[in-house]
Amino acid sequence: MAEIESESQFVWKFIWNILLTPITLVMIIFKKKQVGDLFKPFADFFRFVWEPKFTVMIILLNIAAFFYSSTFSEATMSSLANYPSDVLQISQWHTLITSGFLHLNLAHLLGNMAAIFIFGRAVERTLGFWKTAAVYFGALVVSNIFSSLISLYLLGENMGGVGASGALMGLVSVAILMDPFYLTYELIVPLPIMVVGWIAIYGDITGILNPAEDGIGHLAHVGGFLSVMATMFFLNFQDKAKLKKGLLINIASIAVIYGIYFFFLQDKISAVLP
């Protein structure tokens, strides 16, 4: 399996190459380097983007599906969206997959694809193409089934859902367990990927506890997070060991952060806030 460069490796190499540009120019003048060497940072960028093959493929498929679906009638869109009642009809099980390639608007699509690029890359550099594909599609199916059953039997709702968010959250859960200290620049400031994952999980839990008409399928997201339990069946002993170690690291990190807040920061924050 070809090694996939981390975000930190790329960022620091890119910055270094940019800083070397004046020296490269001088060396070109003295014919010690070729003009093409000036474009090395851009070549590195394109290589960085295309390295995670499955991640790039699924992003391109989602983009193509989005523009193609813009030609669909409302009836066709409805037939491809996932309704909770679909889980009870074998003839509608295809919606467990097709709904993951439909998005409400461009912002919905771009938000999901940007996150898939980050978390998909983190997973694929550890698990490779096929296992990442299993994680993605497994999470998509599990998240839709989970959301459907909760909606039908607890909430009594049958509203259609679309989007790749459930699959994305499957990638998030595996990423924060497989490589919790992997640095991502998704929020501009470099943060361990487990912290970014916690933020996503916290947002979904609060979204469920405090329902709002935000159009976000928080139940599907939670189903995506939980799909990591099904993912275990696709992994070998070493991968499972990494997941277990990552789980312990996440639990310990949360405990330490909560302890610092409870013993040192709670009173100070309470004194500042009204």
Backbone as numpy.savetxt, mean C-alpha at the origin, in Angstrom:
# Nx Ny Nz CAx CAy CAz Cx Cy Cz
16.14 -13.97 -7.51 15.30 -12.78 -7.51 16.18 -11.53 -7.51
16.02 -10.67 -8.51 16.82 -9.45 -8.60 16.48 -8.52 -7.44
17.52 -7.92 -6.86 17.32 -7.05 -5.71 16.62 -5.76 -6.14
15.62 -5.38 -5.35 14.88 -4.14 -5.61 15.41 -3.08 -4.65
15.82 -1.97 -5.20 16.42 -0.89 -4.42 15.41 -0.29 -3.46
15.85 0.04 -2.25 14.97 0.70 -1.29 14.85 2.18 -1.62
13.87 2.82 -1.03 13.68 4.26 -1.26 14.89 5.05 -0.77
15.42 4.68 0.39 16.56 5.40 0.95 17.79 5.26 0.05
18.04 4.05 -0.44 19.18 3.85 -1.35 19.05 4.74 -2.57
17.85 4.79 -3.13 17.64 5.61 -4.32 17.80 7.09 -4.02
17.17 7.56 -2.95 17.19 8.99 -2.63 18.62 9.48 -2.43
19.40 8.75 -1.62 20.76 9.20 -1.34 21.66 9.10 -2.57
21.47 8.07 -3.38 22.25 7.94 -4.61 21.89 9.06 -5.59
20.59 9.39 -5.67 20.14 10.45 -6.56 20.73 11.79 -6.14
20.68 12.08 -4.84 21.24 13.34 -4.33 22.74 13.41 -4.60
23.44 12.30 -4.36 24.88 12.25 -4.60 25.22 12.52 -6.06
24.48 11.91 -6.96 24.73 12.10 -8.39 24.46 13.54 -8.82
23.44 14.15 -8.24 23.15 15.56 -8.56 24.29 16.46 -8.08
24.79 16.18 -6.87 25.89 16.98 -6.32 27.17 16.83 -7.15
27.32 15.68 -7.79 28.51 15.44 -8.61 28.41 16.04 -10.01
27.26 16.61 -10.34 27.05 17.14 -11.69 28.12 18.15 -12.13
28.50 19.14 -11.29 29.56 20.09 -11.73 30.87 19.37 -12.06
31.23 18.38 -11.23 32.46 17.63 -11.48 32.35 16.84 -12.79
31.18 16.27 -13.02 30.95 15.52 -14.25 31.09 16.42 -15.47
30.57 17.65 -15.37 30.68 18.61 -16.47 32.14 18.91 -16.80
32.94 19.13 -15.74 34.36 19.41 -15.94 35.06 18.22 -16.61
34.73 17.02 -16.17 35.35 15.82 -16.73 34.92 15.59 -18.17
33.70 16.02 -18.52 33.24 15.92 -19.91 34.06 16.86 -20.79
34.32 18.07 -20.26 35.11 19.05 -21.01 36.50 18.49 -21.32
37.08 17.79 -20.33 38.42 17.21 -20.52 38.37 15.79 -21.09
37.17 15.42 -21.57 36.95 14.14 -22.24 37.28 12.92 -21.37
37.06 13.10 -20.07 37.23 11.98 -19.13 35.91 11.23 -18.91
34.81 11.88 -19.28 33.49 11.26 -19.18 32.70 11.57 -20.44
31.61 10.81 -20.64 30.74 11.03 -21.79 29.57 11.93 -21.40
28.98 12.61 -22.40 27.82 13.47 -22.15 26.68 12.66 -21.52
26.58 11.41 -21.92 25.52 10.55 -21.38 25.58 10.37 -19.88
26.78 10.57 -19.28 26.92 10.43 -17.83 26.10 11.47 -17.07
25.80 12.59 -17.74 24.98 13.62 -17.10 23.56 13.13 -16.82
23.12 12.15 -17.59 21.74 11.68 -17.47 21.62 10.46 -16.55
22.72 10.12 -15.86 22.68 8.97 -14.96 21.61 9.07 -13.88
21.42 10.25 -13.24 20.35 10.35 -12.22 18.98 10.01 -12.78
18.72 10.40 -14.03 17.41 10.13 -14.63 17.28 8.66 -15.01
18.40 8.06 -15.45 18.39 6.62 -15.74 18.14 5.83 -14.46
18.76 6.28 -13.36 18.54 5.63 -12.07 17.09 5.75 -11.64
16.49 6.91 -11.91 15.09 7.13 -11.53 14.17 6.15 -12.26
14.35 6.04 -13.57 13.49 5.14 -14.34 13.71 3.68 -13.94
14.94 3.32 -13.61 15.21 1.96 -13.15 14.52 1.72 -11.80
14.58 2.74 -10.93 13.93 2.65 -9.62 12.43 2.42 -9.77
11.81 3.16 -10.69 10.36 3.05 -10.90 9.98 1.68 -11.41
10.75 1.12 -12.34 10.36 -0.11 -13.02 10.83 -1.39 -12.34
11.64 -1.28 -11.29 12.20 -2.47 -10.64 11.15 -3.44 -10.09
10.16 -2.96 -9.31 9.17 -3.90 -8.75 8.13 -4.28 -9.80
8.37 -5.36 -10.51 7.60 -5.70 -11.71 6.10 -5.88 -11.44
5.75 -6.63 -10.38 4.32 -6.83 -10.11 3.66 -5.52 -9.73
4.32 -4.74 -8.88 3.75 -3.47 -8.43 3.47 -2.55 -9.60
4.43 -2.43 -10.51 4.24 -1.58 -11.69 3.13 -2.13 -12.57
3.11 -3.45 -12.75 2.09 -4.07 -13.60 0.69 -3.81 -13.07
0.48 -3.96 -11.76 -0.86 -3.79 -11.19 -1.28 -2.33 -11.25
-0.32 -1.41 -11.11 -0.63 0.01 -11.23 -1.07 0.34 -12.65
-0.33 -0.16 -13.64 -0.69 0.10 -15.04 -2.04 -0.52 -15.39
-2.32 -1.70 -14.86 -3.63 -2.34 -15.10 -4.76 -1.51 -14.50
-4.54 -0.99 -13.31 -5.56 -0.16 -12.67 -5.80 1.14 -13.44
-4.72 1.74 -13.93 -4.86 2.98 -14.70 -5.61 2.71 -16.00
-5.23 1.62 -16.69 -5.91 1.26 -17.94 -7.38 0.96 -17.70
-7.67 0.22 -16.61 -9.06 -0.12 -16.28 -9.87 1.13 -15.96
-9.24 2.10 -15.30 -9.95 3.33 -14.95 -10.41 4.08 -16.20
-9.50 4.26 -17.15 -9.86 5.00 -18.36 -10.82 4.20 -19.24
-10.64 2.89 -19.28 -11.55 2.06 -20.07 -12.95 2.07 -19.45
-13.02 2.04 -18.12 -14.32 2.01 -17.44 -15.08 3.32 -17.60
-14.38 4.37 -17.99 -15.08 5.66 -18.20 -16.04 5.57 -19.38
-15.89 4.53 -20.20 -16.81 4.33 -21.34 -17.99 3.44 -20.96
-17.99 2.89 -19.74 -19.05 1.97 -19.33 -20.34 2.71 -19.00
-21.44 2.03 -19.20 -22.73 2.55 -18.77 -22.84 2.35 -17.26
-23.82 3.02 -16.65 -24.02 2.88 -15.21 -24.36 1.43 -14.85
-25.11 0.77 -15.72 -25.50 -0.63 -15.48 -24.28 -1.54 -15.49
-23.35 -1.29 -16.42 -22.14 -2.11 -16.50 -21.27 -1.89 -15.27
-21.12 -0.64 -14.86 -20.34 -0.34 -13.66 -20.93 -1.05 -12.44
-22.25 -1.01 -12.35 -22.94 -1.64 -11.22 -22.72 -3.15 -11.21
-22.67 -3.75 -12.40 -22.49 -5.21 -12.49 -21.08 -5.65 -12.12
-20.13 -4.71 -12.15 -18.74 -5.03 -11.83 -18.35 -4.61 -10.42
-19.16 -3.73 -9.81 -18.93 -3.32 -8.43 -19.30 -4.47 -7.50
-18.75 -4.44 -6.29 -19.04 -5.50 -5.32 -20.11 -5.06 -4.33
-21.25 -5.73 -4.36 -22.32 -5.51 -3.40 -22.24 -6.62 -2.35
-22.51 -6.32 -1.09 -22.45 -7.35 -0.06 -23.22 -8.62 -0.40
-24.39 -8.46 -1.03 -25.20 -9.64 -1.37 -24.53 -10.52 -2.42
-23.53 -9.99 -3.13 -22.84 -10.78 -4.16 -22.15 -12.00 -3.58
-21.74 -11.90 -2.31 -21.00 -13.00 -1.69 -21.88 -14.25 -1.54
-23.21 -14.05 -1.60 -24.14 -15.17 -1.46 -24.53 -15.79 -2.79
-24.06 -15.19 -3.89 -24.42 -15.67 -5.22 -23.15 -16.02 -6.00
-22.99 -17.29 -6.31 -21.79 -17.73 -7.03 -21.61 -16.98 -8.34
-22.72 -16.68 -9.01 -22.65 -16.00 -10.30 -22.09 -14.58 -10.18
-22.03 -14.06 -8.95 -21.54 -12.69 -8.73 -20.17 -12.65 -8.06
-19.56 -13.79 -7.87 -18.28 -13.80 -7.17 -17.18 -13.09 -7.95
-17.37 -12.92 -9.25 -16.35 -12.20 -10.04 -16.16 -10.77 -9.54
-17.20 -10.22 -8.88 -17.10 -8.83 -8.41 -16.09 -8.69 -7.27
-15.72 -9.80 -6.63 -14.70 -9.75 -5.59 -13.37 -9.27 -6.18
-13.17 -9.53 -7.48 -11.96 -9.09 -8.18 -12.21 -7.85 -9.02
-13.28 -7.86 -9.82 -13.50 -6.74 -10.76 -13.67 -5.41 -10.05
-14.27 -5.42 -8.86 -14.47 -4.16 -8.13 -13.15 -3.50 -7.78
-12.09 -4.32 -7.65 -10.78 -3.78 -7.29 -10.11 -3.01 -8.41
-10.66 -3.09 -9.62 -10.09 -2.36 -10.75 -10.95 -1.17 -11.17
-11.95 -0.85 -10.34 -12.80 0.31 -10.60 -12.52 1.38 -9.56
-12.49 2.63 -9.98 -12.29 3.74 -9.05 -13.29 4.85 -9.35
-13.69 5.55 -8.30 -14.74 6.56 -8.43 -14.31 7.76 -9.25
-13.07 8.19 -9.07 -12.57 9.36 -9.78 -11.05 9.31 -9.83
-10.46 10.31 -10.47 -9.01 10.32 -10.66 -8.27 10.43 -9.33
-8.81 11.23 -8.41 -8.16 11.39 -7.10 -8.14 10.06 -6.35
-9.25 9.34 -6.41 -9.35 8.01 -5.78 -8.30 7.08 -6.36
-8.17 7.08 -7.68 -7.20 6.23 -8.36 -5.77 6.59 -7.98
-5.43 7.87 -8.10 -4.05 8.30 -7.86 -3.62 8.07 -6.42
-4.54 8.30 -5.48 -4.23 8.06 -4.07 -3.89 6.60 -3.82
-4.71 5.71 -4.37 -4.45 4.28 -4.19 -3.17 3.84 -4.89
-2.94 4.34 -6.12 -1.77 3.90 -6.87 -0.47 4.39 -6.24
-0.47 5.60 -5.70 0.73 6.11 -5.03 1.08 5.23 -3.83
0.05 4.87 -3.06 0.28 4.03 -1.88 0.69 2.62 -2.28
0.09 2.08 -3.34 0.46 0.74 -3.82 1.92 0.73 -4.26
2.38 1.82 -4.89 3.78 1.88 -5.32 4.72 1.79 -4.11
4.37 2.49 -3.03 5.21 2.50 -1.84 5.20 1.15 -1.14
4.00 0.69 -0.79 3.89 -0.55 -0.01 4.13 -1.79 -0.86
3.71 -1.74 -2.12 3.97 -2.86 -3.01 5.45 -3.07 -3.21
6.18 -1.98 -3.36 7.64 -2.07 -3.52 8.27 -2.71 -2.28
7.84 -2.25 -1.10 8.40 -2.77 0.14 8.16 -4.28 0.28
6.96 -4.72 -0.12 6.64 -6.15 -0.04 7.39 -6.94 -1.10
7.41 -6.41 -2.33 8.01 -7.16 -3.44 9.51 -7.31 -3.30
10.19 -6.35 -2.69 11.64 -6.47 -2.52 11.98 -7.56 -1.50
10.98 -7.97 -0.71 11.18 -9.04 0.27 10.64 -10.38 -0.22
9.45 -10.36 -0.84 8.77 -11.60 -1.21 8.86 -11.96 -2.68
9.17 -10.99 -3.54 9.23 -11.28 -4.97 7.88 -11.14 -5.66
7.88 -11.37 -6.97 6.73 -11.12 -7.84 5.50 -11.94 -7.44
5.64 -13.27 -7.41 4.47 -14.14 -7.27 3.85 -14.09 -5.88
4.67 -14.03 -4.86 4.11 -13.95 -3.50 3.43 -12.61 -3.28
3.98 -11.55 -3.86 3.34 -10.24 -3.76 2.00 -10.26 -4.47
1.94 -10.93 -5.61 0.67 -11.08 -6.33 -0.35 -11.82 -5.47
0.10 -12.88 -4.78 -0.79 -13.64 -3.91 -1.30 -12.78 -2.76
-0.41 -11.96 -2.19 -0.81 -11.05 -1.11 -1.85 -10.06 -1.62
-1.60 -9.49 -2.78 -2.48 -8.45 -3.34 -3.88 -9.01 -3.62
-3.95 -10.05 -4.42 -5.26 -10.58 -4.80 -5.94 -11.31 -3.64
-5.15 -11.92 -2.77 -5.74 -12.53 -1.58 -6.39 -11.49 -0.70
-5.72 -10.36 -0.51 -6.27 -9.27 0.30 -7.51 -8.67 -0.35
-7.49 -8.56 -1.67 -8.64 -8.01 -2.39 -9.89 -8.86 -2.15
-9.73 -10.17 -2.26 -10.87 -11.09 -2.07 -11.30 -11.11 -0.60
-10.34 -11.28 0.30 -10.67 -11.36 1.73 -11.33 -10.08 2.22
-10.82 -8.93 1.80 -11.38 -7.66 2.25 -12.82 -7.48 1.79
-13.11 -7.89 0.55 -14.48 -7.77 0.05 -15.42 -8.74 0.76
-14.96 -9.96 1.02 -15.79 -10.93 1.74 -16.05 -10.43 3.16
-15.01 -9.97 3.84 -15.13 -9.47 5.21 -16.12 -8.31 5.28
-15.93 -7.34 4.39 -16.82 -6.18 4.36 -18.26 -6.58 4.05
-18.43 -7.52 3.12 -19.77 -7.96 2.73 -20.50 -8.63 3.88
-19.82 -9.52 4.59 -20.46 -10.25 5.69 -20.84 -9.32 6.84
-19.94 -8.39 7.17 -20.24 -7.42 8.23 -21.41 -6.53 7.83
-21.39 -6.07 6.58 -22.45 -5.19 6.09 -23.80 -5.90 6.08
-23.82 -7.15 5.64 -25.08 -7.90 5.54 -25.64 -8.28 6.89
-24.80 -8.85 7.74 -25.32 -9.48 8.96 -25.23 -8.62 10.21
-24.42 -7.58 10.20 -24.35 -6.70 11.36 -24.97 -5.33 11.10
-24.74 -4.81 9.91 -25.23 -3.46 9.59 -26.51 -3.46 8.78
-26.82 -4.58 8.15 -28.02 -4.67 7.32 -27.97 -3.76 6.11
-26.78 -3.59 5.53 -26.60 -2.71 4.37 -26.21 -3.52 3.13
-26.52 -2.97 1.97 -26.14 -3.63 0.72 -25.69 -2.60 -0.32
-24.71 -1.78 0.09 -24.20 -0.73 -0.78 -22.98 -1.23 -1.55
-22.93 -0.91 -2.85 -21.82 -1.34 -3.69 -20.52 -0.64 -3.34
-19.42 -1.34 -3.57 -18.12 -0.76 -3.30 -17.15 -1.02 -4.44
-16.24 -0.08 -4.67 -15.22 -0.23 -5.70 -13.89 0.27 -5.14
-12.81 -0.10 -5.82 -11.50 0.41 -5.45 -10.54 -0.68 -5.01
-9.26 -0.35 -5.06 -8.20 -1.30 -4.72 -7.73 -1.16 -3.28
-8.49 -0.42 -2.47 -8.04 -0.12 -1.11 -7.86 -1.37 -0.25
-8.77 -2.35 -0.38 -8.64 -3.57 0.40 -7.35 -4.30 0.08
-7.03 -4.39 -1.22 -5.78 -5.03 -1.64 -4.58 -4.23 -1.14
-4.68 -2.91 -1.20 -3.62 -2.04 -0.71 -3.35 -2.30 0.76
-4.42 -2.41 1.55 -4.23 -2.61 2.99 -3.62 -3.97 3.30
-3.84 -4.94 2.41 -3.13 -6.21 2.56 -1.64 -6.02 2.40
-1.25 -5.20 1.42 0.17 -4.87 1.23 0.72 -4.13 2.44
-0.09 -3.21 2.98 0.34 -2.44 4.16 0.63 -3.37 5.33
-0.30 -4.29 5.61 -0.13 -5.18 6.76 1.11 -6.06 6.61
1.35 -6.58 5.40 2.53 -7.43 5.19 3.81 -6.59 5.25
3.78 -5.39 4.68 4.97 -4.53 4.67 5.42 -4.17 6.08
4.47 -3.81 6.95 4.86 -3.37 8.30 5.31 -4.54 9.16
4.96 -5.77 8.75 5.41 -6.94 9.49 6.71 -7.52 8.94
6.85 -7.53 7.61 8.04 -8.13 6.99 9.28 -7.26 7.17
9.11 -5.94 7.12 10.27 -5.04 7.18 9.86 -3.75 7.88
9.56 -3.82 9.20 8.98 -2.67 9.91 9.82 -1.40 9.91
11.14 -1.53 9.81 12.01 -0.35 9.86 12.40 0.16 8.47
11.81 -0.41 7.43 12.04 0.09 6.06 11.60 1.55 6.00
12.49 2.43 5.56 12.16 3.86 5.53 11.42 4.22 4.24
10.30 4.92 4.41 9.54 5.40 3.26 9.43 6.92 3.33
9.37 7.53 2.16 9.29 8.99 2.06 7.90 9.41 1.60
6.90 8.53 1.80 5.54 8.82 1.35 5.01 10.11 1.94
5.35 10.39 3.20 4.90 11.61 3.88 5.99 12.68 3.87
6.87 12.62 2.86 8.00 13.55 2.67 9.10 13.29 3.69
8.76 13.36 4.98 9.73 13.07 6.03 9.95 11.56 6.09
11.21 11.09 6.07 11.44 9.64 6.12 10.95 9.04 7.44
10.10 8.03 7.33 9.54 7.37 8.51 9.60 5.86 8.32
9.75 5.10 9.41 9.64 3.65 9.29 8.26 3.30 8.71
8.22 2.32 7.84 6.97 2.01 7.16 5.90 1.55 8.15
6.32 1.00 9.30 5.31 0.57 10.27 4.57 1.77 10.86
5.22 2.92 10.98 4.55 4.12 11.50 3.49 4.60 10.52
3.83 4.60 9.22 2.86 4.99 8.20 1.70 4.00 8.19
2.01 2.72 8.38 0.96 1.71 8.45 0.05 1.91 9.65
0.63 2.25 10.80 -0.18 2.51 12.00 -1.15 3.66 11.76
-0.67 4.70 11.07 -1.53 5.85 10.79 -2.74 5.42 9.97
-2.50 4.55 8.98 -3.59 4.05 8.14 -4.56 3.21 8.96
-4.02 2.33 9.81 -4.87 1.47 10.64 -5.69 2.31 11.61
-5.05 3.29 12.24 -5.75 4.17 13.18 -6.88 4.91 12.49
-6.62 5.39 11.26 -7.65 6.11 10.51 -8.86 5.23 10.23
-8.62 3.96 9.92 -9.74 3.06 9.63 -10.51 2.68 10.88
-9.80 2.47 11.98 -10.49 2.13 13.23 -11.38 3.28 13.68
-10.84 4.51 13.63 -11.65 5.66 14.02 -12.80 5.89 13.04
-12.57 5.55 11.76 -13.62 5.68 10.76 -14.78 4.74 11.01
-14.48 3.55 11.56 -15.53 2.59 11.89 -16.25 3.00 13.18
-15.47 3.45 14.18 -16.07 3.83 15.46 -16.86 5.12 15.37
-16.45 6.00 14.44 -17.16 7.27 14.24 -17.56 7.39 12.78
-18.60 6.67 12.38 -19.01 6.63 10.97 -19.29 8.01 10.40
-18.85 8.23 9.18 -19.10 9.49 8.47 -19.32 9.17 7.01
-20.05 10.05 6.33 -20.31 9.86 4.90 -19.09 10.32 4.10
-17.97 9.60 4.28 -16.74 10.00 3.59 -16.48 9.16 2.35
-17.35 8.18 2.09 -17.20 7.35 0.89 -16.05 6.36 0.97
-15.46 6.21 2.16 -14.33 5.31 2.33 -14.82 3.99 2.91
-14.41 2.88 2.30 -14.81 1.56 2.78 -13.91 1.08 3.90
-14.11 1.63 5.11 -13.23 1.28 6.23 -13.28 -0.21 6.56
-14.46 -0.82 6.40 -14.58 -2.26 6.68 -13.72 -3.08 5.73
-13.73 -2.69 4.45 -12.89 -3.38 3.46 -11.41 -3.19 3.80
-11.06 -2.01 4.29 -9.68 -1.75 4.67 -9.25 -2.69 5.80
-10.12 -2.80 6.82 -9.82 -3.68 7.95 -9.70 -5.13 7.48
-10.59 -5.52 6.56 -10.50 -6.86 5.98 -9.17 -7.07 5.28
-8.68 -6.02 4.61 -7.37 -6.10 3.97 -6.25 -6.30 4.97
-6.33 -5.57 6.09 -5.33 -5.75 7.15 -5.34 -7.19 7.68
-6.55 -7.71 7.91 -6.69 -9.05 8.49 -6.30 -10.16 7.51
-6.25 -9.82 6.23 -5.94 -10.84 5.22 -4.55 -11.42 5.39
-3.72 -10.76 6.20 -2.37 -11.26 6.42 -2.41 -12.67 7.01
-3.51 -12.99 7.71 -3.63 -14.34 8.28 -3.78 -15.38 7.18
-4.48 -15.01 6.09 -4.60 -15.92 4.94 -3.29 -15.96 4.16
-2.57 -14.85 4.17 -1.30 -14.77 3.45 -0.30 -15.80 3.96
-0.40 -16.14 5.24 0.54 -17.08 5.85 0.63 -18.39 5.07
-0.48 -18.80 4.44 -0.51 -20.08 3.73 0.37 -20.07 2.47
0.67 -18.86 1.94 1.47 -18.76 0.72 2.96 -18.64 1.01
3.33 -18.56 2.29 4.70 -18.24 2.63 5.46 -19.45 3.17
6.78 -19.42 3.01 7.61 -20.49 3.55 7.96 -20.21 5.00
8.71 -21.11 5.60 9.03 -21.00 7.03 9.77 -19.70 7.34
10.73 -19.34 6.49 11.52 -18.13 6.74 10.65 -16.87 6.67
9.74 -16.83 5.70 8.86 -15.67 5.57 7.93 -15.56 6.78
7.41 -16.71 7.23 6.53 -16.72 8.40 7.28 -16.24 9.64
8.54 -16.65 9.74 9.36 -16.22 10.88 9.56 -14.71 10.87
9.74 -14.14 9.66 9.88 -12.69 9.53 8.60 -11.98 9.97
7.45 -12.53 9.56 6.17 -11.94 9.94 6.00 -11.94 11.46
6.33 -13.06 12.09 6.19 -13.16 13.54 7.13 -12.20 14.26
8.37 -12.11 13.76 9.33 -11.18 14.35 8.85 -9.75 14.16
8.33 -9.44 12.97 7.82 -8.10 12.70 6.63 -7.76 13.58
5.78 -8.74 13.85 4.63 -8.51 14.73 5.10 -8.14 16.13
6.11 -8.86 16.63 6.65 -8.56 17.96 7.27 -7.17 18.00
7.98 -6.80 16.92 8.60 -5.47 16.85 7.52 -4.39 16.86
6.44 -4.59 16.10 5.35 -3.62 16.06 4.69 -3.48 17.43
4.42 -4.61 18.09 3.78 -4.57 19.41 4.68 -3.88 20.42
5.97 -4.23 20.40 6.92 -3.62 21.34 7.05 -2.12 21.09
7.08 -1.72 19.82 7.22 -0.30 19.48 6.01 0.50 19.93
4.82 -0.07 19.71 3.59 0.60 20.15 3.58 0.73 21.67
4.00 -0.34 22.37 4.03 -0.32 23.83 4.99 0.75 24.34
6.16 0.86 23.72 7.14 1.86 24.13 6.61 3.27 23.90
6.04 3.51 22.73 5.50 4.84 22.41 4.36 5.20 23.36
3.47 4.23 23.64 2.37 4.50 24.56 2.90 4.77 25.96
3.95 4.01 26.38 4.53 4.22 27.69 5.13 5.61 27.83
5.84 6.06 26.80 6.43 7.40 26.81 5.33 8.45 26.91
4.26 8.25 26.13 3.14 9.21 26.17 2.49 9.21 27.55
2.20 8.03 28.09 1.45 7.92 29.34 2.24 8.47 30.52
3.55 8.17 30.59 4.33 8.55 31.76 5.00 9.92 31.65
5.24 10.40 30.42 6.01 11.63 30.28 5.29 12.76 29.54
4.38 12.44 28.64 3.80 13.48 27.79 2.34 13.79 28.06
1.61 12.86 28.66 0.17 13.04 28.81 -0.18 14.31 29.58
0.47 14.52 30.72 0.16 15.70 31.54 0.55 16.99 30.84
1.70 16.98 30.14 2.14 18.19 29.44 1.19 18.55 28.30
0.75 17.53 27.56 -0.17 17.78 26.45 -1.52 18.25 26.97
-1.98 17.66 28.08 -3.27 18.06 28.67 -3.21 19.49 29.17
-2.05 19.92 29.64 -1.90 21.28 30.15 -1.94 22.31 29.03
-1.47 21.91 27.85 -1.43 22.83 26.70 -2.78 22.91 26.01
-3.43 21.74 25.84 -4.71 21.71 25.13 -5.82 22.21 26.02
-6.83 22.90 25.44 -7.94 23.42 26.25 -8.80 22.28 26.79
